[in-house]
Coordinates of C-alpha atoms and ligand atoms in Angstrom, one line a residue:
M793 CA 119.6 70.8 248.3
N794 CA 120.9 75.0 248.1
K795 CA 121.4 77.1 245.9
L796 CA 123.3 80.0 244.4
S797 CA 121.9 83.1 242.2
I798 CA 124.9 84.9 241.2
E799 CA 124.4 88.1 239.7
K800 CA 126.8 89.5 236.7
L801 CA 129.5 91.7 237.6
N802 CA 129.3 94.6 236.1
K803 CA 132.7 95.6 236.9
S804 CA 136.6 95.6 237.6
F805 CA 137.6 94.3 240.9
D806 CA 141.3 94.9 242.1
I807 CA 141.2 93.4 246.2
V808 CA 143.4 91.5 248.1
I809 CA 141.7 88.2 250.2
D810 CA 143.3 87.1 253.4
N811 CA 140.3 84.9 254.3
I812 CA 140.2 81.8 252.2
A813 CA 140.1 78.8 253.4
S814 CA 143.0 77.0 254.2
D815 CA 144.3 74.3 252.8
K816 CA 142.1 71.4 253.0
S817 CA 145.2 68.7 252.5
I818 CA 147.2 70.3 255.2
S819 CA 144.5 70.4 257.5
H820 CA 143.3 66.7 257.0
R821 CA 146.7 65.3 257.3
C822 CA 147.1 67.7 260.7
A823 CA 144.3 65.6 262.2
M824 CA 145.7 62.5 261.2
F825 CA 149.7 62.8 261.7
S826 CA 149.2 64.4 265.3
L827 CA 148.0 61.0 266.1
L828 CA 152.0 59.8 265.8
S829 CA 153.5 61.8 268.4
D830 CA 152.8 61.4 271.8
Q831 CA 152.4 65.4 272.8
P832 CA 149.2 67.4 272.1
S833 CA 149.8 69.5 268.4
Y834 CA 148.5 72.7 268.0
I835 CA 147.0 73.6 264.5
K836 CA 146.1 77.1 263.8
N837 CA 143.9 77.9 260.7
Y838 CA 142.7 74.5 260.6
L839 CA 140.4 74.4 257.5
R840 CA 136.4 74.5 259.0
G841 CA 135.5 72.7 256.2
E842 CA 133.1 69.3 256.5
D843 CA 135.7 67.0 255.4
T844 CA 138.4 68.3 257.5
M845 CA 135.7 68.5 260.2
D846 CA 135.1 64.9 259.6
S847 CA 138.7 63.9 259.8
L848 CA 138.7 65.4 263.3
K849 CA 136.3 63.8 264.9
I850 CA 137.6 60.3 263.3
A851 CA 140.4 61.8 265.3
E852 CA 138.8 62.1 268.9
K853 CA 136.9 58.3 268.0
L854 CA 140.0 57.3 268.2
G855 CA 141.2 58.5 271.5
A856 CA 142.4 61.6 271.1
T857 CA 141.3 64.9 272.8
V858 CA 140.4 68.0 270.8
E859 CA 140.3 72.0 272.1
D860 CA 138.9 74.2 269.9
D861 CA 139.4 77.7 271.0
G862 CA 138.1 79.3 267.7
E863 CA 141.5 80.1 266.9
M864 CA 143.6 77.3 267.5
I865 CA 143.2 73.6 267.9
K866 CA 144.9 71.2 270.2
I867 CA 145.2 67.2 269.7
T868 CA 146.2 66.1 272.5
P869 CA 146.9 62.1 271.5
P870 CA 146.3 58.6 273.0
E871 CA 148.8 56.8 274.4
F872 CA 147.4 54.1 272.0
L873 CA 144.8 54.0 269.4
R874 CA 141.8 52.9 270.7
E875 CA 139.3 50.6 268.5
P876 CA 136.5 52.4 268.2
N877 CA 132.7 51.6 269.4
D878 CA 131.1 53.6 266.3
I879 CA 131.5 53.5 262.5
L880 CA 134.1 56.6 261.4
D881 CA 132.6 58.8 258.7
C882 CA 134.4 60.2 256.7
G883 CA 131.6 62.7 255.0
N884 CA 132.8 63.5 251.4
A885 CA 136.6 63.0 251.9
G886 CA 138.6 60.6 249.6
T887 CA 141.4 62.1 251.4
G888 CA 139.7 61.3 254.8
M889 CA 138.8 57.3 253.8
R890 CA 142.1 56.6 251.8
L891 CA 144.3 58.2 254.3
Y892 CA 142.9 56.5 257.5
A893 CA 142.6 53.3 255.2
G894 CA 146.5 53.3 255.7
L895 CA 147.3 54.6 259.0
L896 CA 144.1 52.0 260.5
S897 CA 145.5 49.1 258.4
G898 CA 148.5 49.0 261.1
I899 CA 147.0 48.9 264.5
E900 CA 145.5 46.3 265.8
G901 CA 141.9 46.7 266.2
S902 CA 138.1 46.4 263.9
F903 CA 137.5 49.4 262.2
V904 CA 134.3 50.8 259.4
L905 CA 135.6 53.4 256.9
T906 CA 131.6 54.5 255.6
G907 CA 130.9 58.4 253.6
D908 CA 128.2 60.0 252.6
K909 CA 127.1 58.7 248.9
Y910 CA 128.9 60.3 246.8
L911 CA 132.3 58.6 248.7
R912 CA 130.5 55.3 249.0
G913 CA 130.6 55.2 244.6
R914 CA 134.0 56.0 244.3
P915 CA 136.8 53.8 244.1
M916 CA 139.2 52.3 247.1
K917 CA 141.2 49.3 245.3
R918 CA 143.6 51.8 244.6
V919 CA 144.5 51.9 247.9
V920 CA 142.6 48.5 249.3
N921 CA 144.9 46.2 246.9
P922 CA 148.0 47.9 247.9
L923 CA 147.3 47.8 251.6
R924 CA 146.0 44.3 251.4
D925 CA 149.2 42.9 249.7
I926 CA 151.2 43.8 252.9
G927 CA 148.9 42.0 255.3
A928 CA 145.7 44.2 255.9
K929 CA 142.6 42.7 255.8
I930 CA 140.2 45.0 254.2
D931 CA 136.6 44.1 253.3
G932 CA 134.1 46.6 251.3
R933 CA 131.3 45.8 248.6
E934 CA 132.3 44.5 245.4
D935 CA 135.0 43.0 246.5
G936 CA 136.9 45.8 249.0
N937 CA 136.6 48.0 246.2
K938 CA 133.7 50.2 247.8
A939 CA 132.9 51.9 251.4
P940 CA 131.6 51.1 253.7
L941 CA 135.5 49.4 254.6
H942 CA 135.8 47.0 256.9
I943 CA 139.5 47.3 257.9
R944 CA 141.0 44.8 260.7
G945 CA 144.0 46.4 261.0
G946 CA 148.0 44.7 262.2
K947 CA 151.1 43.8 261.9
L948 CA 152.2 44.9 258.2
K949 CA 154.9 43.7 256.0
P950 CA 157.2 45.9 254.3
F951 CA 157.0 46.6 250.3
K952 CA 158.2 47.9 246.9
Y953 CA 155.4 49.0 245.2
H954 CA 155.4 50.8 242.2
S955 CA 151.9 52.8 241.8
P956 CA 150.1 52.6 238.4
I957 CA 148.3 56.1 239.3
D958 CA 149.8 59.4 240.4
S959 CA 147.8 59.9 243.6
A960 CA 148.5 61.9 247.1
Q961 CA 145.9 59.5 248.3
V962 CA 147.8 56.1 247.6
K963 CA 151.0 57.1 248.1
S964 CA 149.9 58.5 251.5
A965 CA 148.3 55.7 252.0
L966 CA 150.9 53.5 251.7
I967 CA 153.8 55.4 254.1
L968 CA 151.5 55.7 256.6
A969 CA 152.1 52.0 256.2
G970 CA 155.0 51.6 255.9
I971 CA 156.2 53.8 258.7
Q972 CA 154.3 51.3 260.9
S973 CA 156.3 48.1 259.2
D974 CA 159.6 46.9 261.5
E975 CA 161.5 47.1 257.9
V976 CA 162.1 49.4 255.4
S977 CA 159.6 49.9 252.5
F978 CA 159.6 51.5 249.2
Y979 CA 156.8 53.2 247.0
K980 CA 157.4 55.0 243.3
E981 CA 155.4 57.0 241.2
D982 CA 155.8 58.4 237.7
L983 CA 155.1 62.4 239.1
L984 CA 155.3 63.4 241.8
S985 CA 151.7 64.2 243.7
R986 CA 151.5 66.9 246.3
D987 CA 153.9 65.8 249.2
H988 CA 152.6 67.0 252.3
T989 CA 152.8 64.1 253.6
E990 CA 156.0 63.7 253.2
R991 CA 157.3 67.3 254.1
M992 CA 154.9 67.4 257.0
L993 CA 156.3 63.4 258.6
N994 CA 159.8 64.6 258.0
G995 CA 158.9 67.9 260.2
M996 CA 157.7 65.5 262.4
G997 CA 160.8 63.3 262.5
A998 CA 160.1 60.9 260.2
D999 CA 162.3 59.6 257.9
I1000 CA 161.1 59.2 254.1
T1001 CA 163.4 60.5 251.1
T1002 CA 163.0 60.8 247.6
G1003 CA 166.1 58.9 245.7
E1004 CA 167.4 60.4 242.0
D1005 CA 165.5 57.3 240.8
G1006 CA 161.7 58.3 242.3
W1007 CA 161.5 55.5 244.7
I1008 CA 160.5 57.2 247.7
K1009 CA 162.2 55.2 250.7
I1010 CA 159.8 54.6 254.0
N1011 CA 162.0 54.0 257.1
P1012 CA 160.0 52.5 260.1
L1013 CA 159.2 54.8 263.1
E1014 CA 161.6 54.7 266.1
G1015 CA 159.1 55.8 268.3
K1016 CA 156.8 58.4 268.4
L1017 CA 156.8 61.6 266.4
K1018 CA 157.5 65.1 267.5
P1019 CA 153.8 67.0 267.8
L1020 CA 153.0 69.7 264.9
N1021 CA 152.8 73.2 265.6
I1022 CA 151.4 74.8 262.2
T1023 CA 149.5 77.9 260.9
V1024 CA 147.9 76.1 258.3
P1025 CA 148.1 78.0 254.8
T1026 CA 145.6 79.3 252.3
D1027 CA 144.2 76.2 249.6
P1028 CA 146.0 77.2 246.6
S1029 CA 142.8 75.6 245.1
S1030 CA 140.4 77.1 247.1
A1031 CA 142.1 80.3 245.7
F1032 CA 142.1 79.3 242.3
F1033 CA 138.8 80.2 242.0
F1034 CA 139.3 83.9 242.2
A1035 CA 142.7 83.8 240.4
V1036 CA 140.1 82.8 237.4
A1037 CA 137.8 85.6 238.0
A1038 CA 140.5 88.3 238.6
A1039 CA 142.0 87.0 234.8
I1040 CA 138.2 86.7 233.1
I1041 CA 137.0 90.0 234.7
P1042 CA 138.0 92.5 232.3
D1043 CA 140.8 95.4 234.5
S1044 CA 140.9 93.2 237.5
K1045 CA 143.6 92.2 239.7
V1046 CA 143.2 89.6 242.6
T1047 CA 145.7 89.6 246.0
L1048 CA 145.6 85.9 247.9
K1049 CA 147.5 86.1 250.9
N1050 CA 149.4 83.2 252.7
V1051 CA 149.3 80.7 250.2
T1052 CA 151.3 77.5 250.0
L1053 CA 153.8 77.5 247.2
N1054 CA 154.1 73.8 247.2
P1055 CA 155.5 73.4 243.5
T1056 CA 153.1 70.5 243.3
R1057 CA 149.9 72.9 244.1
I1058 CA 150.2 75.9 241.9
E1059 CA 150.3 74.4 238.0
A1060 CA 147.1 75.9 237.5
Y1061 CA 148.6 79.1 238.3
K1062 CA 151.2 78.8 235.5
I1063 CA 148.6 77.2 232.7
L1064 CA 146.6 80.4 234.1
K1065 CA 149.8 82.6 232.9
Q1066 CA 150.6 80.3 229.8
M1067 CA 147.6 81.5 229.1
G1068 CA 148.4 85.7 229.2
A1069 CA 147.3 86.2 232.7
K1070 CA 149.5 88.4 234.6
V1071 CA 150.4 86.1 237.7
Q1072 CA 153.2 86.7 240.3
F1073 CA 154.4 84.6 243.1
I1074 CA 155.8 86.0 246.2
E1075 CA 157.6 83.6 248.8
T1076 CA 157.5 85.0 252.5
E1077 CA 157.9 81.8 254.3
N1078 CA 158.9 78.6 254.5
V1079 CA 157.8 76.6 257.4
Y1080 CA 157.1 72.6 256.2
E1081 CA 156.6 74.3 252.1
P1082 CA 157.4 77.4 250.9
L1083 CA 154.3 80.2 251.4
G1084 CA 153.6 83.4 250.4
D1085 CA 151.1 85.5 248.2
I1086 CA 149.8 85.0 244.7
I1087 CA 148.9 88.4 242.2
V1088 CA 146.6 87.9 239.6
E1089 CA 145.4 90.1 236.7
S1090 CA 143.1 89.8 233.6
A1091 CA 144.4 89.9 230.2
Q1092 CA 143.5 88.7 226.8
L1093 CA 143.8 85.0 227.6
N1094 CA 144.6 82.4 224.4
G1095 CA 143.8 78.8 224.7
V1096 CA 146.2 76.4 225.9
T1097 CA 146.9 72.8 225.5
V1098 CA 146.7 70.6 229.0
D1099 CA 148.8 67.0 228.8
K1100 CA 151.3 67.0 231.3
N1101 CA 151.3 67.0 235.6
I1102 CA 147.9 66.3 235.9
A1103 CA 147.9 65.2 239.0
W1104 CA 149.3 68.9 240.1
L1105 CA 145.9 70.1 238.6
I1106 CA 143.0 68.0 239.2
D1107 CA 141.3 70.3 241.6
E1108 CA 141.4 73.3 239.0
L1109 CA 140.9 72.0 236.2
P1110 CA 136.9 72.6 236.3
A1111 CA 137.7 76.3 237.2
L1112 CA 140.3 76.5 234.3
S1113 CA 137.7 75.0 231.7
I1114 CA 135.7 78.8 232.5
A1115 CA 139.2 80.9 231.3
M1116 CA 139.4 78.5 228.7
S1117 CA 136.0 78.7 227.2
I1118 CA 136.5 82.3 227.0
A1119 CA 139.9 82.3 226.1
N1120 CA 140.9 82.9 221.9
G1121 CA 141.1 79.6 220.4
K1122 CA 141.1 76.0 221.3
S1123 CA 141.8 74.6 224.5
V1124 CA 143.1 70.6 224.8
V1125 CA 142.9 68.5 228.2
K1126 CA 144.8 65.4 227.4
N1127 CA 145.4 61.9 229.5
A1128 CA 143.2 63.2 232.3
E1129 CA 140.5 60.2 233.3
E1130 CA 141.7 60.7 237.0
L1131 CA 139.2 63.7 236.7
R1132 CA 136.4 60.7 236.1
V1133 CA 136.8 59.3 239.6
K1134 CA 136.7 62.5 242.0
E1135 CA 134.2 64.1 243.8
S1136 CA 132.1 63.7 240.7
D1137 CA 133.1 62.6 237.2
R1138 CA 134.4 66.3 236.8
I1139 CA 134.9 65.7 232.6
S1140 CA 131.2 64.7 232.0
A1141 CA 129.8 67.3 234.8
V1142 CA 132.2 70.3 233.1
V1143 CA 131.1 69.4 229.6
N1144 CA 127.4 69.1 230.2
S1145 CA 127.8 72.6 232.2
L1146 CA 129.6 74.0 229.4
K1147 CA 126.6 73.3 227.1
L1148 CA 123.9 74.3 229.1
C1149 CA 126.3 77.7 228.8
G1150 CA 126.5 78.2 225.1
V1151 CA 129.9 76.7 224.8
D1152 CA 131.2 74.3 222.1
F1153 CA 133.3 71.4 223.0
L1154 CA 134.1 68.0 222.6
E1155 CA 134.2 65.3 225.1
E1156 CA 136.7 62.6 225.0
E1157 CA 137.6 59.6 227.0
D1158 CA 140.7 61.0 228.9
G1159 CA 139.6 64.8 228.9
Y1160 CA 137.8 67.6 226.7
E1161 CA 138.6 70.0 224.0
I1162 CA 137.1 73.4 224.2
N1163 CA 136.7 75.8 221.4
G1164 CA 137.5 79.4 223.1
N1165 CA 135.7 82.8 222.2
A1166 CA 132.5 81.9 223.8
T1167 CA 130.1 84.6 224.9
L1168 CA 128.7 82.7 228.2
Q1169 CA 125.0 82.4 228.5
K1170 CA 123.5 82.1 232.1
A1171 CA 122.5 78.9 232.9
T1172 CA 121.2 76.6 235.9
I1173 CA 124.2 73.9 236.5
D1174 CA 123.9 71.0 238.7
S1175 CA 126.7 70.5 240.7
H1176 CA 126.4 66.5 240.5
G1177 CA 127.6 67.3 244.7
D1178 CA 131.2 68.3 244.0
H1179 CA 132.5 71.7 245.5
R1180 CA 134.5 72.1 242.3
I1181 CA 131.9 72.3 239.7
A1182 CA 130.0 74.5 242.2
M1183 CA 132.5 76.9 242.6
S1184 CA 134.1 77.0 239.0
F1185 CA 130.3 77.3 237.5
A1186 CA 129.4 80.5 240.7
I1187 CA 132.6 82.1 239.1
A1188 CA 131.1 82.0 235.5
G1189 CA 128.4 83.1 236.8
L1190 CA 130.2 87.2 237.2
V1191 CA 131.0 86.8 233.5
C1192 CA 127.2 85.8 232.5
G1193 CA 124.9 85.8 236.0
M1194 CA 124.4 81.5 236.7
E1195 CA 122.0 79.3 239.1
V1196 CA 123.7 76.9 240.6
E1197 CA 121.9 74.0 242.4
D1198 CA 122.6 71.6 244.8
T1199 CA 125.3 73.8 246.4
Q1200 CA 126.1 72.1 249.9
C1201 CA 129.0 70.5 248.7
I1202 CA 130.8 73.6 248.5
E1203 CA 131.1 73.9 253.5
T1204 CA 133.2 70.5 252.2
S1205 CA 136.1 72.7 251.6
F1206 CA 135.5 76.7 251.2
P1207 CA 132.6 77.7 253.6
N1208 CA 132.9 81.3 253.2
F1209 CA 132.8 81.1 249.4
N1210 CA 130.0 82.9 248.9
E1211 CA 130.7 85.6 251.4
I1212 CA 134.3 86.4 249.3
L1213 CA 132.2 86.1 246.0
N1214 CA 130.1 88.3 247.5
S1215 CA 132.3 91.0 248.3
L1216 CA 133.0 91.6 244.4
K1217 CA 130.3 93.2 243.8
P1218 CA 130.7 97.4 244.7
Ligands
S3P964 C1 144.3 64.9 247.8 C2 144.9 64.7 246.5 C3 144.6 64.9 245.5 C4 143.2 65.9 245.2 C5 142.4 65.8 246.7 C6 143.4 65.8 247.8 C7 144.9 65.0 249.0 O1 143.7 63.7 245.1 O2 142.5 65.7 244.4 O3 141.4 67.0 246.9 O4 145.1 65.4 250.3 O5 146.1 63.7 248.9 P1 144.3 62.0 244.4 O6 145.1 61.0 245.2 O7 144.3 62.1 243.1 O8 146.4 63.0 244.4

């Protein structure tokens, strides 16, 4: 159990950061989608975090060959995915477990997906039920709701499924199942969740289209897909910790390089802008999706109400709560019950940690209210094994000093977080 001691930063900063962790969502998908081709995929800037390295190890157990020269990862898929002779360990990654559940449901064989104690406590029925409905045989603890999950994959039926939750993991699991069926399937979510799966698979030659009525039409694959050839962009959710740092430390500025500017991923920056921070998006390229630089400068922040587009903010709300604590006036987060089933119960972890820092709040079932204008106080924070909680309170530590415990989880998504944090010091 590692620990981070953060000292108060007594000065402003103006930095350009070009080594923030690569995108976790896109990296997971690179490992998995490369298995759908018959040629090698080449991935530059693959995220070398624990979660995504676990996805890569699973690809190997399914028969892929992975060559890594330290810069480029080459993934050569097997002719047919093979039944592994061991369990498949997704570590801490909900994305790993849920997307592999969808992919493996359509493959003949027996597969066991497991993970660490936090992942084994997270709900899996959101993918298990719709996958069972189309013919996958899946079992697990609590009637299939908790891992370890056993999947006996095989032929899948086409489906028309309106998801009760807006979740990119559920959508991606069902898309991966749908492309393996013999007939067209349809999927709908009320708010478009992050759409890397659709963009990347279409870039590889799949045919997945979203109609004006919001139904996603998933055509079956006609043979193998083209390989991926991709430089994974910077992860906007990881970069956001330093956006908040620049917003709350007076006279500070940060330039975050080569970030994906996918509209489903940059909503938190827009909220920070709405709160008063100066935020600019500078698009430089468009490969699979738009990417470029984000510049954030400090300003007096004001409270904000966040009750829409929650799926676009789910990973950033803990860091936003630090900005909300310092902002003038009250901030409100609503309709965010999904926060309770992430790597930790993020509503409870956020408010209880803010309480230790002297922030006045009200906890609700689906969110919280934060009374701003707080003078943050140094505290000892438990990450609850959640990387986003650990890094959010490390950033708060720049204002008041902080001890953050159980920080091993930062390795899941942002292994050089502490190194970049230290580079802010004079
Ligand atoms: C992810 C989707 C999100 C997000 C997670 C990564 C993905 O979860 O929280 O960190 O890569 O698909 P949802 O399933 O709630 O959208």
